[in-house]
CSV table of C-alpha atoms (C1' of nucleotides) in Angstrom, one decimal:
chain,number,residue,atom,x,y,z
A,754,UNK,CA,68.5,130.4,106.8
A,755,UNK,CA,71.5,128.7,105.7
A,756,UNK,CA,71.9,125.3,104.1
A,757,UNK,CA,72.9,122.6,106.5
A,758,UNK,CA,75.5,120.5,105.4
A,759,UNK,CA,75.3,116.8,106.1
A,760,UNK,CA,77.4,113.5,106.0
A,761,UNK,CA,75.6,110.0,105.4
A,762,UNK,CA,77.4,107.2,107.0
A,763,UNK,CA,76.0,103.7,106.0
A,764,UNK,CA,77.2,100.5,105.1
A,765,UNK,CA,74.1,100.3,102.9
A,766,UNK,CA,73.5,101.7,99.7
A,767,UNK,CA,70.3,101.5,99.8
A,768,UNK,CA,69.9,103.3,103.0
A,769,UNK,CA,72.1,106.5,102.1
A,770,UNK,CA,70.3,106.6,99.1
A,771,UNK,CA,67.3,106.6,100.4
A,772,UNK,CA,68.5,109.4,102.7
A,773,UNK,CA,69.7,111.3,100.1
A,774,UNK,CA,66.2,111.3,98.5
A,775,UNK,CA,64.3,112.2,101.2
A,776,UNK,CA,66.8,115.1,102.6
A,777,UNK,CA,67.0,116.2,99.2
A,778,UNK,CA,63.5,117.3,99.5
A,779,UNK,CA,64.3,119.7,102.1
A,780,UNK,CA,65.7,122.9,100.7
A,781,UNK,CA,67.6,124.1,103.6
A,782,UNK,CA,69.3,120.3,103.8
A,783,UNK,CA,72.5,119.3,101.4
A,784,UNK,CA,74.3,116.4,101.8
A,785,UNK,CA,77.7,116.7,101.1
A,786,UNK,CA,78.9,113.4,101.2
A,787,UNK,CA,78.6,109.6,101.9
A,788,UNK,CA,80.7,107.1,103.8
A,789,UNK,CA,80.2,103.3,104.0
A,790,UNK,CA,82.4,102.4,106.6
A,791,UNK,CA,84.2,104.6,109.8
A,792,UNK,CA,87.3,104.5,108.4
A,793,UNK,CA,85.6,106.4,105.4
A,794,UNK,CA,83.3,108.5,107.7
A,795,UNK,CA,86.5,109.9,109.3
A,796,UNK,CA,88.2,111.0,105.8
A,797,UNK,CA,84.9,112.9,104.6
A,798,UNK,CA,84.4,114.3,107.7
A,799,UNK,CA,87.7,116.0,107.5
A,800,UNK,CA,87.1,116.9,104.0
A,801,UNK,CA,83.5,118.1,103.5
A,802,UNK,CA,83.6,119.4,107.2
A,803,UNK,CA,79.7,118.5,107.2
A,804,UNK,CA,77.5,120.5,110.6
A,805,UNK,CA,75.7,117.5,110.9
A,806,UNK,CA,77.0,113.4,110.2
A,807,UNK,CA,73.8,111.3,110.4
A,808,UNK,CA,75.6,107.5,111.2
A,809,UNK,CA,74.8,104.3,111.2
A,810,UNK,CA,76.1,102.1,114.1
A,811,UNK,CA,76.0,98.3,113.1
A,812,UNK,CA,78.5,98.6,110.0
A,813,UNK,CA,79.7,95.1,109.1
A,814,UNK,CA,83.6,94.8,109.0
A,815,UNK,CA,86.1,97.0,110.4
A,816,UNK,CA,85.5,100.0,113.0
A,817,UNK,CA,82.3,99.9,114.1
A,818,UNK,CA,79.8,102.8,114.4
A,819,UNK,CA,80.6,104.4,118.4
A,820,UNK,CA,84.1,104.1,117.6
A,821,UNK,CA,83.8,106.1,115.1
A,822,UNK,CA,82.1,108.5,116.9
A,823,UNK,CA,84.9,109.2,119.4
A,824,UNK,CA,87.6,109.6,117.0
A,825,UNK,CA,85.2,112.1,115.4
A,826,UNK,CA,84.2,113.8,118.1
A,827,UNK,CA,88.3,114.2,118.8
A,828,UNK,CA,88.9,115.6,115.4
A,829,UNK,CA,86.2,117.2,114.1
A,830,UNK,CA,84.1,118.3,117.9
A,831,UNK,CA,82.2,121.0,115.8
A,832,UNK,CA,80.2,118.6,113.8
A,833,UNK,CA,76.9,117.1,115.2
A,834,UNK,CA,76.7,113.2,115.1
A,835,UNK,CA,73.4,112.0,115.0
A,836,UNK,CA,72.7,107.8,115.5
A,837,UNK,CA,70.8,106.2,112.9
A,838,UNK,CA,70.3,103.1,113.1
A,839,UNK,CA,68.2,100.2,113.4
A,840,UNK,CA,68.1,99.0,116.8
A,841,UNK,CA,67.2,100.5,120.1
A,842,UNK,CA,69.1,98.4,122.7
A,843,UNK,CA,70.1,100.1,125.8
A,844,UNK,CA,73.7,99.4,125.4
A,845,UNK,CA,74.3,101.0,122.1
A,846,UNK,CA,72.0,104.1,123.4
A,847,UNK,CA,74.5,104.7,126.7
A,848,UNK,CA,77.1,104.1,124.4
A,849,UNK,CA,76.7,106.2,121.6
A,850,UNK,CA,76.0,109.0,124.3
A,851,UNK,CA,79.0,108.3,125.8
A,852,UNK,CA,81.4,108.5,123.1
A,853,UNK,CA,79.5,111.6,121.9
A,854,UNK,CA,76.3,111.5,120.1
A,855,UNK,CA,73.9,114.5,119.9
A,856,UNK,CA,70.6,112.2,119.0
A,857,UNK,CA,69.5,108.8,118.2
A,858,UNK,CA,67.5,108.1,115.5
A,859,UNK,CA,66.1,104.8,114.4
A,860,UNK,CA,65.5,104.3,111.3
A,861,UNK,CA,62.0,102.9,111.2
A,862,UNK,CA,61.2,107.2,112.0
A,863,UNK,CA,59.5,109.3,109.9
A,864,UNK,CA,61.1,111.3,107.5
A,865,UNK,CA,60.0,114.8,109.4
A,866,UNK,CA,61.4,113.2,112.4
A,867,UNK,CA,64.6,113.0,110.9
A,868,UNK,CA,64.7,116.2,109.4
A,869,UNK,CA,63.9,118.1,112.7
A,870,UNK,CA,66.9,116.2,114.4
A,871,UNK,CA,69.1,117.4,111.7
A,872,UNK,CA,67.9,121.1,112.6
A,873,UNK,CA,67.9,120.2,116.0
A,874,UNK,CA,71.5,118.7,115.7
A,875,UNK,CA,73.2,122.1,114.5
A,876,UNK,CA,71.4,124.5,117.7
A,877,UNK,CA,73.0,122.1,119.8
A,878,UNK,CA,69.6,120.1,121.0
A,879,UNK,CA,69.4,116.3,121.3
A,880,UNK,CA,67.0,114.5,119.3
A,881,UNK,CA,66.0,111.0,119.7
A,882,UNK,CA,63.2,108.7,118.7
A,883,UNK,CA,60.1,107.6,121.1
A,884,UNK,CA,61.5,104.4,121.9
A,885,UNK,CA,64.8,105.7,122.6
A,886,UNK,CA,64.0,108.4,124.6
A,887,UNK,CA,61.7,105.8,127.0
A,888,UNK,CA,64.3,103.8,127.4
A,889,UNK,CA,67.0,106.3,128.6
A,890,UNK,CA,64.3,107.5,130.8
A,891,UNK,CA,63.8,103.8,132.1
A,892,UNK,CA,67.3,103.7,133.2
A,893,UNK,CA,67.2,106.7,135.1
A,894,UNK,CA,64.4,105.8,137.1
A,895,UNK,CA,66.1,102.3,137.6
A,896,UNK,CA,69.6,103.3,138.2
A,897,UNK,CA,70.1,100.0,140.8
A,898,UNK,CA,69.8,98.3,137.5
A,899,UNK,CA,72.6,99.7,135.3
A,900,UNK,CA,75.3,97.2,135.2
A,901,UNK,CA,78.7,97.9,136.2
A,902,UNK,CA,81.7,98.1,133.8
A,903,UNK,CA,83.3,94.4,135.0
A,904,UNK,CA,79.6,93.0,135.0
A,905,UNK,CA,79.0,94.2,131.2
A,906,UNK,CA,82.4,92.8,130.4
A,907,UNK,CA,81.3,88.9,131.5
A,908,UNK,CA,77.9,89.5,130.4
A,909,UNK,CA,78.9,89.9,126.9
A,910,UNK,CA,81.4,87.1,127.8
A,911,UNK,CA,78.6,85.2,129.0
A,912,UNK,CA,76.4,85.6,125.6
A,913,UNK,CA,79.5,83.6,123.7
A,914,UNK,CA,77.9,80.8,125.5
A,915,UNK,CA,80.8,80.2,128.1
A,916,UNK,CA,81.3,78.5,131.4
A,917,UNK,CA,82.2,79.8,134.7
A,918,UNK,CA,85.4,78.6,134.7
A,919,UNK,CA,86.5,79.6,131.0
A,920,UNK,CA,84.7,83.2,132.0
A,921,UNK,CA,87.1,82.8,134.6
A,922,UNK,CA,90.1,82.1,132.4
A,923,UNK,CA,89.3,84.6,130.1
A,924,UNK,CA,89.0,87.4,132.6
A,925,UNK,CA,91.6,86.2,135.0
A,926,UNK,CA,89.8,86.2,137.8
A,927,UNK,CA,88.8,83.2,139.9
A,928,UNK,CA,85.5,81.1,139.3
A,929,UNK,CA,84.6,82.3,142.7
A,930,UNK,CA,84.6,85.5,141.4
A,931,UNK,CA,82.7,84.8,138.2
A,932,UNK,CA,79.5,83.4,140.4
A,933,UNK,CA,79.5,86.5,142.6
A,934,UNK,CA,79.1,88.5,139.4
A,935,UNK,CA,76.6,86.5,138.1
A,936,UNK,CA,74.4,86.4,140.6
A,937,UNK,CA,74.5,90.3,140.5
A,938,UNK,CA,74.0,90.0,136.9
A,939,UNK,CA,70.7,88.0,137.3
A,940,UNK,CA,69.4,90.1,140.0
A,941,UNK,CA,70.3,93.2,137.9
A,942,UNK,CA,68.4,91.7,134.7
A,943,UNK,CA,65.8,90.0,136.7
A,944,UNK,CA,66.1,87.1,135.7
A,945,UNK,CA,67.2,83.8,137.5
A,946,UNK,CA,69.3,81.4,135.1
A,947,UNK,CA,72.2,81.8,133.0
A,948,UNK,CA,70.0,80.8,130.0
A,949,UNK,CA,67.8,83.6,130.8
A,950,UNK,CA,70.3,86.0,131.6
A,951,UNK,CA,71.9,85.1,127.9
A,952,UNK,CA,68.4,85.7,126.2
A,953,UNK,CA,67.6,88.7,127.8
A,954,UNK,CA,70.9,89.7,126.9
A,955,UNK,CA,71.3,89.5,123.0
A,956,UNK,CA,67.8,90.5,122.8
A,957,UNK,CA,67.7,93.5,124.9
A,958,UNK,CA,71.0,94.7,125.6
A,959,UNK,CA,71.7,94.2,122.1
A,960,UNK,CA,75.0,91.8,123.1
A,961,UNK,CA,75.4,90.2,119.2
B,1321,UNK,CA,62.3,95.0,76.7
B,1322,UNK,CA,59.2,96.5,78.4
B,1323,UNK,CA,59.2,97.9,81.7
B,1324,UNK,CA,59.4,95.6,85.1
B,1325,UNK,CA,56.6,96.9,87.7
B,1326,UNK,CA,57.8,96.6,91.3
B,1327,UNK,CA,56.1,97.0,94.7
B,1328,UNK,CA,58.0,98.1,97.6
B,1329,UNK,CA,57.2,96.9,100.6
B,1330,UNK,CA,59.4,97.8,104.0
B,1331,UNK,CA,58.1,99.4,106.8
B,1332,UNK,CA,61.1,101.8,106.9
B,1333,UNK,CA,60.4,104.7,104.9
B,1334,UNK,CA,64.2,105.7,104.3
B,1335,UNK,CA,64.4,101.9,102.8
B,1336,UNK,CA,61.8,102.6,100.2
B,1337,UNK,CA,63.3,105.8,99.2
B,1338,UNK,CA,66.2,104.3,98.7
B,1339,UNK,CA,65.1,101.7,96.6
B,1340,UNK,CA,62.8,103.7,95.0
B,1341,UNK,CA,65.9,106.5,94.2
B,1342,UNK,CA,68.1,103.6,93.0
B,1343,UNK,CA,65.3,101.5,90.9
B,1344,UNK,CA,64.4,104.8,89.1
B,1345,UNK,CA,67.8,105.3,87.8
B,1346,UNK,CA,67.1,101.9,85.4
B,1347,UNK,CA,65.2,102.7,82.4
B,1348,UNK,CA,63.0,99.2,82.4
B,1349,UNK,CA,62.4,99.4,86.0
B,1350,UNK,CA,59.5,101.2,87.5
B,1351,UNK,CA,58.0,101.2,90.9
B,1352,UNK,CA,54.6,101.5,90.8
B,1353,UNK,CA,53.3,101.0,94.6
B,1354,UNK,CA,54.8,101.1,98.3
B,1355,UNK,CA,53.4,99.9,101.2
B,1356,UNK,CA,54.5,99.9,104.9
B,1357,UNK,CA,53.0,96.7,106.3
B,1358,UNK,CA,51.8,92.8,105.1
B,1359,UNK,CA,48.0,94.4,105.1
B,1360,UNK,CA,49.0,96.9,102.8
B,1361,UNK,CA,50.9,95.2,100.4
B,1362,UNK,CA,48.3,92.4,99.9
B,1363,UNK,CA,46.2,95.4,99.0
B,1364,UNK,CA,48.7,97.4,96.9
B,1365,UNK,CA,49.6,94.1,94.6
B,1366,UNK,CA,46.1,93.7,93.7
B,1367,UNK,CA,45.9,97.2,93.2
B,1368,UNK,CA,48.8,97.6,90.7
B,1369,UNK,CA,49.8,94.2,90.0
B,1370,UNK,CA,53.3,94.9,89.8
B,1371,UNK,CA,55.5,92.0,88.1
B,1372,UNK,CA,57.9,91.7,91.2
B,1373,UNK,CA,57.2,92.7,95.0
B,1374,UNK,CA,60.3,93.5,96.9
B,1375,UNK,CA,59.6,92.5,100.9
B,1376,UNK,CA,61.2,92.8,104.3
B,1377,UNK,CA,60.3,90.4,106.1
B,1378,UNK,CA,60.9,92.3,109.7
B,1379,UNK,CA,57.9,94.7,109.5
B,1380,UNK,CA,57.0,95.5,113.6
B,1381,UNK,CA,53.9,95.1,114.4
B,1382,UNK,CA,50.9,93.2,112.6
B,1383,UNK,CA,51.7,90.8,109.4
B,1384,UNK,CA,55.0,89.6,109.5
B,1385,UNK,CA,56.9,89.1,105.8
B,1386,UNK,CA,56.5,85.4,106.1
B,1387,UNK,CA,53.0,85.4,106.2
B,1388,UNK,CA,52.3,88.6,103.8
B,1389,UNK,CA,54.4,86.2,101.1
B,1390,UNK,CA,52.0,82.9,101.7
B,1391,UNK,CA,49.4,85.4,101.2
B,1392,UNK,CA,50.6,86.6,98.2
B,1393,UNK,CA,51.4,83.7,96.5
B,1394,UNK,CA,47.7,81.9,97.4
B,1395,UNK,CA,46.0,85.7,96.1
B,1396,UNK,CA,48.4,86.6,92.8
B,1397,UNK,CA,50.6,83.6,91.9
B,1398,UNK,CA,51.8,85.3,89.1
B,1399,UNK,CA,53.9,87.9,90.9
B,1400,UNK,CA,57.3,87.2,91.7
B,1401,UNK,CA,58.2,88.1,95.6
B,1402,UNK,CA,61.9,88.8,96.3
B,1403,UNK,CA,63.0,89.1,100.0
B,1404,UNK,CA,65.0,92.3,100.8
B,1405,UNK,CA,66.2,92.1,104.6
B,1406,UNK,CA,69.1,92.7,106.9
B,1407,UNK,CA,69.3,89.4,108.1
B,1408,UNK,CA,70.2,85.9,106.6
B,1409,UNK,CA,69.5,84.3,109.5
B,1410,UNK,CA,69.2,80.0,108.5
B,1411,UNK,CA,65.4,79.6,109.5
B,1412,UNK,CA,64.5,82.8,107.5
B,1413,UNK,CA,65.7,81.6,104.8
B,1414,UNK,CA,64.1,78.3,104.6
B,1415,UNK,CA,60.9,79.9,105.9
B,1416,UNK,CA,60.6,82.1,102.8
B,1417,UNK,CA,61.7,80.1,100.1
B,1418,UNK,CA,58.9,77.1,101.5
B,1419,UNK,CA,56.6,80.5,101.6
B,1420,UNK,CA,56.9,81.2,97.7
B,1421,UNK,CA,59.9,83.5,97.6
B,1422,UNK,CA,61.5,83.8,94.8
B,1423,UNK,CA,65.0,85.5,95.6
B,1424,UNK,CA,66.6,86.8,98.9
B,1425,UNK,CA,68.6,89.8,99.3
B,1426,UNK,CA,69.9,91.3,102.2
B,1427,UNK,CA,70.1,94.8,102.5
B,1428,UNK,CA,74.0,95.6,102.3
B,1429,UNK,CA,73.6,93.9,98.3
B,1430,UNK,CA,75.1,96.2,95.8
B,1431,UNK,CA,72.6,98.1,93.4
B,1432,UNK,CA,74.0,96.3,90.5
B,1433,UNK,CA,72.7,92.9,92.2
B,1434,UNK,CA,69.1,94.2,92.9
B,1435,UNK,CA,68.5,95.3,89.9
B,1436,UNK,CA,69.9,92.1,88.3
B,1437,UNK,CA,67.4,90.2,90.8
B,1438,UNK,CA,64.5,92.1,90.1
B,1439,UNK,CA,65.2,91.5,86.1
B,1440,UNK,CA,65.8,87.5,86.8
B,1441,UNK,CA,62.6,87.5,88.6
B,1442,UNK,CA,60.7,87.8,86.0
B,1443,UNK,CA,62.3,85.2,83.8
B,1444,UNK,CA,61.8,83.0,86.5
B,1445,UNK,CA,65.3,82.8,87.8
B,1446,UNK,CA,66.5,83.0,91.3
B,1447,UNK,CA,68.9,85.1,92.8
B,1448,UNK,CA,70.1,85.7,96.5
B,1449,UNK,CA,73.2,87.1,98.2
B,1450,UNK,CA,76.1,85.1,98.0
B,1451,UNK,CA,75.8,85.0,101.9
B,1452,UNK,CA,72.4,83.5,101.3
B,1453,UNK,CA,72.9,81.3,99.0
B,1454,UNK,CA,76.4,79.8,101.1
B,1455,UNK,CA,74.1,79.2,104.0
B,1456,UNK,CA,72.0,77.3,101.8
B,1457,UNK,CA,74.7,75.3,100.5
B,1458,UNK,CA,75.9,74.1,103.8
B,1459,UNK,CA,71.7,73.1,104.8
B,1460,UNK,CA,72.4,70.8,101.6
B,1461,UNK,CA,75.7,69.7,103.1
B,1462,UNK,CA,75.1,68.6,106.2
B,1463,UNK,CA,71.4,67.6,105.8
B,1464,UNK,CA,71.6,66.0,109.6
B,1465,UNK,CA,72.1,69.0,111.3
B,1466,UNK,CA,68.7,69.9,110.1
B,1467,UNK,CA,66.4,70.0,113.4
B,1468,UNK,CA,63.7,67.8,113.9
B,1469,UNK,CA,60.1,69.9,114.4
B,1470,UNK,CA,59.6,69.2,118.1
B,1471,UNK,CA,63.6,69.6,118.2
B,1472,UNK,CA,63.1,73.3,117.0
B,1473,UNK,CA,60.2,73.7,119.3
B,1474,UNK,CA,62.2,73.2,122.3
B,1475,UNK,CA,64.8,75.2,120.9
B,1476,UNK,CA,62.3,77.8,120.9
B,1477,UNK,CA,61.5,77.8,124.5
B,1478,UNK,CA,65.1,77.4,125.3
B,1479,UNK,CA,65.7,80.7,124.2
B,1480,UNK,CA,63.1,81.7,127.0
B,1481,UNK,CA,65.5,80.7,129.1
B,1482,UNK,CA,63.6,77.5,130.8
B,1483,UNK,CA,64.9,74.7,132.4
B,1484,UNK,CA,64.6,71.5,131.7
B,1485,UNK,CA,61.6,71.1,133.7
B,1486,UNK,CA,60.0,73.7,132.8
B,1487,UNK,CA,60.5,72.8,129.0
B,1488,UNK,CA,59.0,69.4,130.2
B,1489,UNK,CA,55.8,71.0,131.6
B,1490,UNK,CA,55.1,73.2,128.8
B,1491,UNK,CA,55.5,69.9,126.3
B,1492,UNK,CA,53.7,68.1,128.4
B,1493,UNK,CA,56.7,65.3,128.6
B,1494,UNK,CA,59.3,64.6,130.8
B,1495,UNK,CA,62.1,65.9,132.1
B,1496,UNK,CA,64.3,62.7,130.6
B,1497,UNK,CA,63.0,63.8,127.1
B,1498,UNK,CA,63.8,67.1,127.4
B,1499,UNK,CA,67.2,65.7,127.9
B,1500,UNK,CA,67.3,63.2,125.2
B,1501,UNK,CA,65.7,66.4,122.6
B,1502,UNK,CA,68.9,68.8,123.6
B,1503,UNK,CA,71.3,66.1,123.2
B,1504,UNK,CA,70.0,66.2,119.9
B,1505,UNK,CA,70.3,69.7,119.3
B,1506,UNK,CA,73.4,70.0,120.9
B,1507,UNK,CA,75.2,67.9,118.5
B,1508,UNK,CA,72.8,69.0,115.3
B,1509,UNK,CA,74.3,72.8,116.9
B,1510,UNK,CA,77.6,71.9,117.3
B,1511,UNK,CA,77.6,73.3,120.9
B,1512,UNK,CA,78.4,71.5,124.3
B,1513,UNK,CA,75.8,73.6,126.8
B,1514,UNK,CA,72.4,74.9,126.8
B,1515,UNK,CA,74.1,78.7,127.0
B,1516,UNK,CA,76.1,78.5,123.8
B,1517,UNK,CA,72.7,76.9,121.9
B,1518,UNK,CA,70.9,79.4,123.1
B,1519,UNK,CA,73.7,82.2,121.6
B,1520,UNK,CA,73.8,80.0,118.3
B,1521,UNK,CA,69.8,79.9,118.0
B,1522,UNK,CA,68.9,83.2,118.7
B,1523,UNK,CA,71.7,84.5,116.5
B,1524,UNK,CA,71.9,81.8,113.7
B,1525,UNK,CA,68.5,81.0,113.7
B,1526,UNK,CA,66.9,84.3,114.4
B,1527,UNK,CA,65.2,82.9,117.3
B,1528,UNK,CA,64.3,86.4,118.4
C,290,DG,C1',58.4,42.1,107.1
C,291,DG,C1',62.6,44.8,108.2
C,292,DC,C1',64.8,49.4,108.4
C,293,DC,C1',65.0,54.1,109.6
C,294,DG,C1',63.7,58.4,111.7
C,295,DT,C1',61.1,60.5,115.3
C,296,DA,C1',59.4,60.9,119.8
C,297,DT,C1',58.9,59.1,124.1
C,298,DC,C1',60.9,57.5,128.8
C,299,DA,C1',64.5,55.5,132.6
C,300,DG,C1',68.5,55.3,135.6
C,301,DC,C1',73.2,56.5,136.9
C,302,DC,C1',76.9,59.4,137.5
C,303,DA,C1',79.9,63.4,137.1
C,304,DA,C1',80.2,68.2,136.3
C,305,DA,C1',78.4,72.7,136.3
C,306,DA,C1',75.6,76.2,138.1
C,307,DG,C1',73.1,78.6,141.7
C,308,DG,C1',72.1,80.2,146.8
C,309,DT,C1',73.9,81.9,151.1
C,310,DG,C1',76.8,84.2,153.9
C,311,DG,C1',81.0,86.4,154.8
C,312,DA,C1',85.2,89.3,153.9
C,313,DG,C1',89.1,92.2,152.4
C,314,DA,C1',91.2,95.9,149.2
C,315,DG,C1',91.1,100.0,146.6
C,316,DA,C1',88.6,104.1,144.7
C,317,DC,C1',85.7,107.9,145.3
C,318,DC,C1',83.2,111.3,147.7
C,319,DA,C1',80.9,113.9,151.3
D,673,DT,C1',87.2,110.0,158.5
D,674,DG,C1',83.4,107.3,157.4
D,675,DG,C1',80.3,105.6,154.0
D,676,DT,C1',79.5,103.6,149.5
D,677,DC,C1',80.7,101.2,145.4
D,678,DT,C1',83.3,98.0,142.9
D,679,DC,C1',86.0,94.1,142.4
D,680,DT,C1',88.0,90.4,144.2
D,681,DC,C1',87.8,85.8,146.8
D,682,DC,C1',86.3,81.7,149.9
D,683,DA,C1',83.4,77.7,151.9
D,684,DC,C1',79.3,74.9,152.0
D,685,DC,C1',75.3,73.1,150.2
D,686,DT,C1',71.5,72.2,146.8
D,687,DT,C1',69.8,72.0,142.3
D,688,DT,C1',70.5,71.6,137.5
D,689,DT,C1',72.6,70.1,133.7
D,690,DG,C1',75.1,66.9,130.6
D,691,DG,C1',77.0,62.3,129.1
D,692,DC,C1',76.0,57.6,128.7
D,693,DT,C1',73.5,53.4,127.8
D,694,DG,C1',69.4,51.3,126.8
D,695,DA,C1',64.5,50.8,125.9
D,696,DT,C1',59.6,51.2,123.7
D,697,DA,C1',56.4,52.8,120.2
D,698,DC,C1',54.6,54.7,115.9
D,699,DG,C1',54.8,55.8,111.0
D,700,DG,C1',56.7,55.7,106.4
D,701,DC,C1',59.3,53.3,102.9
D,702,DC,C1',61.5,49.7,100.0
DNA sequence: GGCCGTATCAGCCAAAAGGTGGAGAGACCA
DNA sequence: TGGTCTCTCCACCTTTTGGCTGATACGGCC
């Protein structure tokens, strides 16, 4: 068996050291290099060309975590990007899908866990915690529930704590508009307020 | 200088590698115990009465850091508890410091400034994240933006997502209070409607 | 005793939000 | 071509919320 080469992408030290540590232990495991931001990730990618880049996606300032995936996975589309990261909100999971993710880690998992997606990652299967997996799985089963692109938009609008009519403003459409996608908002979310909607937002969708 | 005992406590096993990893490069820092939850740690200090206990205070289920410090203090007052978490959210803050805390990092801090905490800790000093300790500064500055306690109760429910009657019902007062209350909060907030309080509390305050 | 902060309540009015029902345009797909 | 989805818009009406002013009551503090 050959060694696996990996890139750690965090904006934490203490996190990609603590990765470091516990894939060290692994003898068919080396990680070849650490990033603290995308912009960095992108560089070592290109040079330590890594078969698997274990990333974080909440990473303070500057490009953000599924941005970075998609530039990766237009540069470098033979390295494996597995999600690591702290939260398990059904936006981020659809997204970092979307743009290209091969599993989704969090990173309250154990560390076999993370070392089996890391072998997973480079025979081309999908790992992804419990909690993650469940919730994808939720999603299919409710697809009347997914919200549409324009919805998403004025929800995460909507979180910023605005009014119909600056919504309106903002996405120039009409405050007409704005209450006809609310209301499919609520229904979507279950929920029957604008307050609600907002707190079911940040806390679930993961709209910070 | 003899060697600083420290007890890790995180439920994130990747976080206590890492801090174990980056503590064990300093020659007068040891870490002598880890545990996983509040239980354990109350156990673990009394088993290895370690000079300094590093704590998360997000620890999923059971115990929650807030409590596991109280605990602490009341059970070995000697120890010196320094809070290690991802968020610097204003009511964390002020919850762990009136807990016992003795410093508060958040987890994007630079080795260099854990170390120097864990080392003031035991002289008695205090350190926190510059973050931290500018969010403190503006709680001295504008002392009347403090909420009241029944204020930050019905901020609480707020974040439910209730209306004003509702709020009313569950306080067991009426609907002109509730009115009078989130004026109050409105202006301590610096907001205009119950939507952007809501944003502000639950992503200021970590109303979660 | 007077002052201040906190918590409680009232009434009035304007603005905002929510519910209902309907409708047209464009995209996509079977 | 017809059906479905998405996005857009409108009118009408009810409910909710927010802004304002003012009031009472209790406890701590100088």
């Amino acid at each position: 068996m050959s060694t696996i080469s990996v890139l750690l992408v965090d904006d934490h030290t203490v996190v990609r050291s603590g990765l470091k540590a516990l894939l060290g232990t692994q003898a068919d495991i080396a990680v070849v290099g650490e990033a603290a931001s995308g912009e960095e990730a992108l560089e070592a990618a290109q040079e330590h060309q890594p078969a698997v880049v274990l990333m974080d996606l909440a990473m303070g300032a500057g490009m953000d975590g599924i941005e970075a995936i998609k530039q990766l996975r237009q540069r470098t589309p033979h390295q494996a990007i597995i999600v690591f990261t702290t939260y398990d909100s059904d936006a981020d999971i659809v997204r970092a899908v979307d743009a290209g993710a091969m599993g989704y880690l969090l990173k309250d998992a154990a560390p076999e866990e993370i070392f089996a997606a890391v072998r997973g990652a480079v025979q081309g299967k999908s790992v992804m915690s419990a909690p993650v997996a469940s919730r994808l799985f939720q999603q299919l089963r409710h697809p009347d529930e997914i919200l549409t692109p324009r919805e998403a938009e004025l929800l995460s609008l909507l979180t910023q704590g605005l009014s119909n009519r600056d919504l309106g403003k903002r996405l120039f459409i009409s405050e007409a508009t704005v209450k006809t996608h609310l209301a499919h908002i609520y229904a979507k979310l279950g929920v029957e307020t604008r307050a609600a909607a907002i707190a079911t937002a940040i806390r679930r969708e993961g709209m910070r």
